[in-house]
Amino acid sequence: MAILSLSTPARRIGAVLAASALVAGGLLASGILERSAVAQDVEAPLSQDAMKALAPRGAKVAAAADCFACHTARGGAPWAGGLPLETPFGIIHATNISPSPRG
Ligand code: HEC
C-alpha cells in the first residue's frame, strides 16, 4: 500500500488538501454557505404595518442615494423609469420602481 502511505511530506499535504476539498464540497452541497440575511427576510416577508413603519426611513435612503435621478425620465412620471443610460455594452433603461405597474 505504498500509494496510500502518508510517510512523505508531499503525500501528507496532498491528504490534507484532499480532506479539505471533501469538507468544502460537503459544505457547498449542504447549502450551508448559501444562506444570507436577505434570504431569511425573503422567506418571512414583513407585514403591511411593518412596511408602513419603515417607509419614512426608506424615503430618506432613496433621497440620500438619489434613486430619483435615474428612475425618472426627463418629463416622465416620478420613479417610472425610462431614462436611457449609455454603457460600453449598449443602452440600459432604468426600470419603473413606482408602485404603479404601468409606471
Ligand atoms: C446610476 C443610475 C441609477 C441609480 C442612481 C439607481 N438606479 Fe436602480 N436601476 C438603474 C438601472 C439602469 C436599472 C435597470 C438595470 C437592468 O435592467 O439590468 C435599475 C434597476 C433597479 C431595480 C430593479 C427593478 C426591476 O424591475 O427589476 C430596482 C428595484 C432599483 N433599480 C432600485 C433602485 C434604488 C432603490 C435606488 C436608490 C437606492 C436606485 N435604484 C438607484 C439605474 C439606477
Coordinates of N, CA and C and ligand atoms in Angstrom, one line a residue:
M1 N 0.8 -1.2 0.0 CA 0.0 0.0 0.0 C 0.9 1.2 0.0
A2 N 1.9 1.2 -0.9 CA 2.8 2.4 -0.9 C 2.1 3.7 -1.3
I3 N 1.0 3.5 -2.2 CA 0.3 4.7 -2.7 C -0.4 5.4 -1.5
L4 N -1.0 4.7 -0.6 CA -1.8 5.3 0.5 C -0.9 5.7 1.7
S5 N 0.4 5.3 1.6 CA 1.3 5.7 2.8 C 1.4 7.2 2.9
L6 N 1.3 7.7 4.1 CA 1.4 9.2 4.2 C 2.8 9.5 4.8
S7 N 3.8 8.8 4.4 CA 5.1 8.9 5.0 C 5.9 10.1 4.6
T8 N 5.6 10.6 3.3 CA 6.4 11.8 2.9 C 5.6 13.0 3.1
P9 N 6.2 14.2 3.3 CA 5.5 15.4 3.5 C 4.6 15.8 2.3
A10 N 5.0 15.5 1.1 CA 4.2 15.8 -0.1 C 2.9 15.0 0.0
R11 N 2.9 13.8 0.4 CA 1.7 13.0 0.5 C 0.8 13.5 1.6
R12 N 1.4 13.9 2.7 CA 0.6 14.4 3.9 C -0.1 15.7 3.4
I13 N 0.6 16.6 2.7 CA 0.0 17.8 2.2 C -1.1 17.4 1.2
G14 N -0.9 16.5 0.4 CA -1.9 16.0 -0.6 C -3.1 15.5 0.2
A15 N -2.9 14.7 1.2 CA -4.0 14.2 2.0 C -4.8 15.3 2.7
V16 N -4.1 16.3 3.2 CA -4.8 17.4 3.9 C -5.6 18.2 2.8
L17 N -5.0 18.4 1.7 CA -5.8 19.1 0.6 C -7.0 18.4 0.2
A18 N -6.8 17.0 0.0 CA -8.0 16.2 -0.4 C -9.1 16.2 0.6
A19 N -8.7 16.2 1.9 CA -9.7 16.2 3.0 C -10.4 17.6 3.0
S20 N -9.6 18.6 2.8 CA -10.2 20.0 2.8 C -11.2 20.1 1.7
A21 N -10.8 19.6 0.5 CA -11.7 19.6 -0.6 C -13.0 18.9 -0.3
L22 N -12.9 17.8 0.3 CA -14.1 17.0 0.7 C -15.0 17.8 1.6
V23 N -14.4 18.4 2.7 CA -15.1 19.2 3.6 C -15.8 20.4 2.9
A24 N -15.0 21.1 2.1 CA -15.6 22.3 1.4 C -16.7 21.8 0.4
G25 N -16.5 20.7 -0.3 CA -17.6 20.2 -1.1 C -18.8 19.8 -0.3
G26 N -18.6 19.2 0.8 CA -19.8 18.9 1.7 C -20.5 20.1 2.1
L27 N -19.8 21.2 2.5 CA -20.4 22.4 3.0 C -21.2 23.1 1.8
L28 N -20.6 23.1 0.6 CA -21.3 23.6 -0.5 C -22.5 22.8 -0.9
A29 N -22.4 21.5 -0.9 CA -23.5 20.6 -1.2 C -24.7 20.8 -0.2
S30 N -24.3 21.0 1.1 CA -25.4 21.1 2.1 C -26.1 22.5 2.0
G31 N -25.5 23.5 1.3 CA -26.1 24.8 1.1 C -25.9 25.7 2.3
I32 N -25.1 25.2 3.3 CA -24.9 26.0 4.5 C -24.2 27.3 4.2
L33 N -23.4 27.4 3.1 CA -22.7 28.6 2.8 C -23.6 29.6 2.0
E34 N -24.8 29.2 1.6 CA -25.6 30.0 0.7 C -26.6 30.8 1.4
R35 N -26.7 30.6 2.7 CA -27.8 31.3 3.5 C -27.3 32.8 3.7
S36 N -28.2 33.7 3.7 CA -27.9 35.1 3.9 C -29.0 35.7 4.7
A37 N -28.7 36.9 5.2 CA -29.7 37.6 5.9 C -30.9 38.0 5.0
V38 N -30.5 38.3 3.7 CA -31.5 38.7 2.8 C -32.5 37.5 2.5
A39 N -31.9 36.3 2.4 CA -32.8 35.1 2.1 C -33.8 34.9 3.3
Q40 N -33.3 35.1 4.5 CA -34.2 34.9 5.6 C -35.4 35.9 5.6
D41 N -35.1 37.2 5.2 CA -36.1 38.2 5.0 C -37.1 37.8 4.0
V42 N -36.6 37.2 2.9 CA -37.5 36.9 1.8 C -38.4 35.7 2.2
E43 N -37.9 34.8 3.0 CA -38.7 33.7 3.5 C -39.8 34.1 4.5
A44 N -39.5 35.2 5.2 CA -40.5 35.7 6.2 C -40.7 37.2 5.9
P45 N -41.5 37.5 4.8 CA -41.7 38.9 4.5 C -42.3 39.8 5.6
L46 N -42.1 41.1 5.5 CA -42.6 42.0 6.5 C -44.1 42.1 6.4
S47 N -44.8 42.4 7.5 CA -46.2 42.6 7.4 C -46.5 44.0 6.8
Q48 N -47.7 44.3 6.4 CA -48.0 45.6 5.8 C -47.7 46.7 6.8
D49 N -48.0 46.5 8.1 CA -47.7 47.5 9.1 C -46.2 47.7 9.3
A50 N -45.5 46.7 9.3 CA -44.0 46.8 9.4 C -43.4 47.6 8.2
M51 N -44.0 47.3 7.0 CA -43.5 48.1 5.8 C -43.9 49.5 5.9
K52 N -45.1 49.8 6.4 CA -45.5 51.2 6.5 C -44.6 51.9 7.5
A53 N -44.2 51.2 8.6 CA -43.4 51.9 9.6 C -42.0 52.2 9.1
L54 N -41.5 51.3 8.1 CA -40.2 51.6 7.5 C -40.2 52.6 6.4
A55 N -41.4 53.0 5.9 CA -41.5 53.9 4.7 C -40.7 55.2 4.9
P56 N -40.9 55.9 6.0 CA -40.1 57.1 6.2 C -38.6 56.9 6.1
R57 N -38.1 55.8 6.7 CA -36.7 55.6 6.6 C -36.3 55.3 5.1
G58 N -37.1 54.5 4.4 CA -36.8 54.2 3.0 C -36.8 55.5 2.2
A59 N -37.7 56.4 2.5 CA -37.7 57.7 1.7 C -36.4 58.5 1.9
K60 N -35.9 58.4 3.2 CA -34.6 59.1 3.4 C -33.5 58.4 2.7
V61 N -33.4 57.1 2.7 CA -32.4 56.3 2.0 C -32.5 56.6 0.5
A62 N -33.7 56.6 -0.1 CA -33.9 56.9 -1.5 C -33.4 58.3 -1.9
A63 N -33.7 59.3 -1.0 CA -33.2 60.7 -1.2 C -31.7 60.8 -1.2
A64 N -31.1 60.1 -0.1 CA -29.7 60.2 0.0 C -28.9 59.5 -1.1
A65 N -29.5 58.4 -1.7 CA -28.9 57.6 -2.7 C -29.2 58.2 -4.1
D66 N -30.1 59.2 -4.2 CA -30.5 59.8 -5.4 C -31.1 58.8 -6.4
C67 N -31.9 57.9 -6.0 CA -32.5 56.9 -6.9 C -33.4 57.6 -7.9
F68 N -34.0 58.7 -7.5 CA -34.8 59.5 -8.4 C -34.1 59.9 -9.7
A69 N -32.8 60.2 -9.6 CA -32.1 60.7 -10.7 C -32.1 59.8 -11.9
C70 N -32.0 58.5 -11.7 CA -32.1 57.5 -12.8 C -33.5 57.0 -13.0
H71 N -34.2 56.8 -12.0 CA -35.5 56.1 -12.1 C -36.7 57.1 -12.5
T72 N -36.3 58.3 -13.0 CA -37.3 59.2 -13.5 C -36.8 59.8 -14.8
A73 N -37.5 59.5 -15.9 CA -37.0 60.1 -17.2 C -37.4 61.6 -17.3
R74 N -36.7 62.3 -18.1 CA -37.0 63.7 -18.3 C -38.4 63.9 -18.8
G75 N -39.2 64.6 -18.0 CA -40.6 64.9 -18.3 C -41.5 63.7 -18.0
G76 N -40.9 62.6 -17.4 CA -41.7 61.4 -17.1 C -42.3 61.4 -15.7
A77 N -43.1 60.4 -15.4 CA -43.7 60.3 -14.1 C -42.6 59.9 -13.1
P78 N -42.7 60.4 -11.8 CA -41.7 60.1 -10.8 C -41.6 58.6 -10.6
W79 N -40.4 58.1 -10.6 CA -40.0 56.7 -10.3 C -40.4 55.8 -11.4
A80 N -41.0 56.3 -12.5 CA -41.5 55.4 -13.6 C -40.4 54.9 -14.5
G81 N -39.2 55.3 -14.3 CA -38.1 54.8 -15.1 C -38.1 55.4 -16.5
G82 N -37.4 54.7 -17.5 CA -37.3 55.1 -18.8 C -36.1 55.9 -19.2
L83 N -35.3 56.3 -18.2 CA -34.1 57.1 -18.5 C -33.1 56.2 -19.2
P84 N -32.6 56.6 -20.4 CA -31.6 55.7 -21.0 C -30.2 56.0 -20.5
L85 N -29.5 55.0 -20.1 CA -28.1 55.1 -19.7 C -27.2 54.5 -20.7
E86 N -26.3 55.2 -21.2 CA -25.4 54.7 -22.2 C -24.2 54.0 -21.5
T87 N -23.9 52.7 -21.9 CA -22.8 52.0 -21.3 C -22.0 51.4 -22.5
P88 N -20.8 50.9 -22.2 CA -20.0 50.4 -23.3 C -20.6 49.2 -23.9
F89 N -21.6 48.5 -23.3 CA -22.2 47.4 -23.9 C -23.7 47.7 -24.3
G90 N -24.0 48.9 -24.5 CA -25.3 49.3 -25.0 C -26.1 50.2 -24.1
I91 N -27.3 50.6 -24.5 CA -28.1 51.4 -23.7 C -29.0 50.6 -22.7
I92 N -29.0 51.0 -21.4 CA -29.8 50.3 -20.5 C -30.8 51.4 -20.0
H93 N -32.1 51.0 -20.0 CA -33.1 51.9 -19.5 C -33.4 51.6 -18.0
A94 N -33.4 52.7 -17.2 CA -33.8 52.5 -15.8 C -35.2 52.0 -15.8
T95 N -35.5 51.1 -14.8 CA -36.8 50.5 -14.8 C -37.8 51.3 -13.9
N96 N -39.1 50.9 -14.1 CA -40.1 51.5 -13.3 C -40.1 50.9 -11.8
I97 N -39.8 51.8 -10.9 CA -39.8 51.3 -9.5 C -40.9 52.0 -8.7
S98 N -41.9 52.6 -9.4 CA -43.0 53.2 -8.7 C -44.0 52.1 -8.3
P99 N -45.0 52.4 -7.4 CA -46.0 51.4 -7.1 C -46.9 51.0 -8.2
S100 N -46.9 51.9 -9.2 CA -47.8 51.6 -10.4 C -47.2 50.6 -11.3
P101 N -48.0 49.6 -11.7 CA -47.5 48.6 -12.6 C -47.2 49.1 -14.0
R102 N -47.9 50.2 -14.4 CA -47.7 50.8 -15.7 C -46.6 51.9 -15.7
G103 N -46.2 52.4 -14.5 CA -45.2 53.4 -14.5 C -45.7 54.8 -14.5
Ligands
HEC1 C1 -27.0 55.5 -11.9 C2 -28.4 55.3 -12.2 C3 -29.2 54.5 -11.1 C4 -29.4 54.9 -9.8 C5 -28.7 56.1 -9.0 C6 -30.3 53.9 -9.2 N1 -30.7 53.0 -10.1 FE1 -31.9 51.4 -9.9 N2 -31.6 50.8 -11.7 C7 -30.9 51.5 -12.7 C8 -30.9 50.8 -14.0 C9 -30.3 51.3 -15.3 C10 -31.7 49.6 -13.7 C11 -32.1 48.5 -14.7 C12 -30.9 47.5 -14.7 C13 -31.2 46.4 -15.7 O1 -32.2 46.5 -16.4 O2 -30.4 45.4 -15.6 C14 -32.1 49.7 -12.3 C15 -32.8 48.7 -11.7 C16 -33.4 48.8 -10.4 C17 -34.3 47.9 -9.8 C18 -34.8 46.6 -10.4 C19 -36.2 46.9 -11.0 C20 -36.7 45.7 -11.7 O3 -37.8 45.9 -12.4 O4 -36.2 44.6 -11.7 C21 -34.6 48.4 -8.6 C22 -35.6 47.8 -7.6 C23 -33.9 49.6 -8.4 N3 -33.1 49.9 -9.6 C24 -33.9 50.4 -7.3 C25 -33.1 51.5 -7.1 C26 -33.0 52.2 -5.8 C27 -33.8 51.8 -4.6 C28 -32.1 53.1 -6.0 C29 -31.5 54.1 -4.9 C30 -31.0 53.5 -3.7 C31 -31.6 53.1 -7.3 N4 -32.2 52.0 -8.0 C32 -30.6 53.9 -7.9 C33 -30.2 52.7 -12.5 C34 -30.0 53.4 -11.3

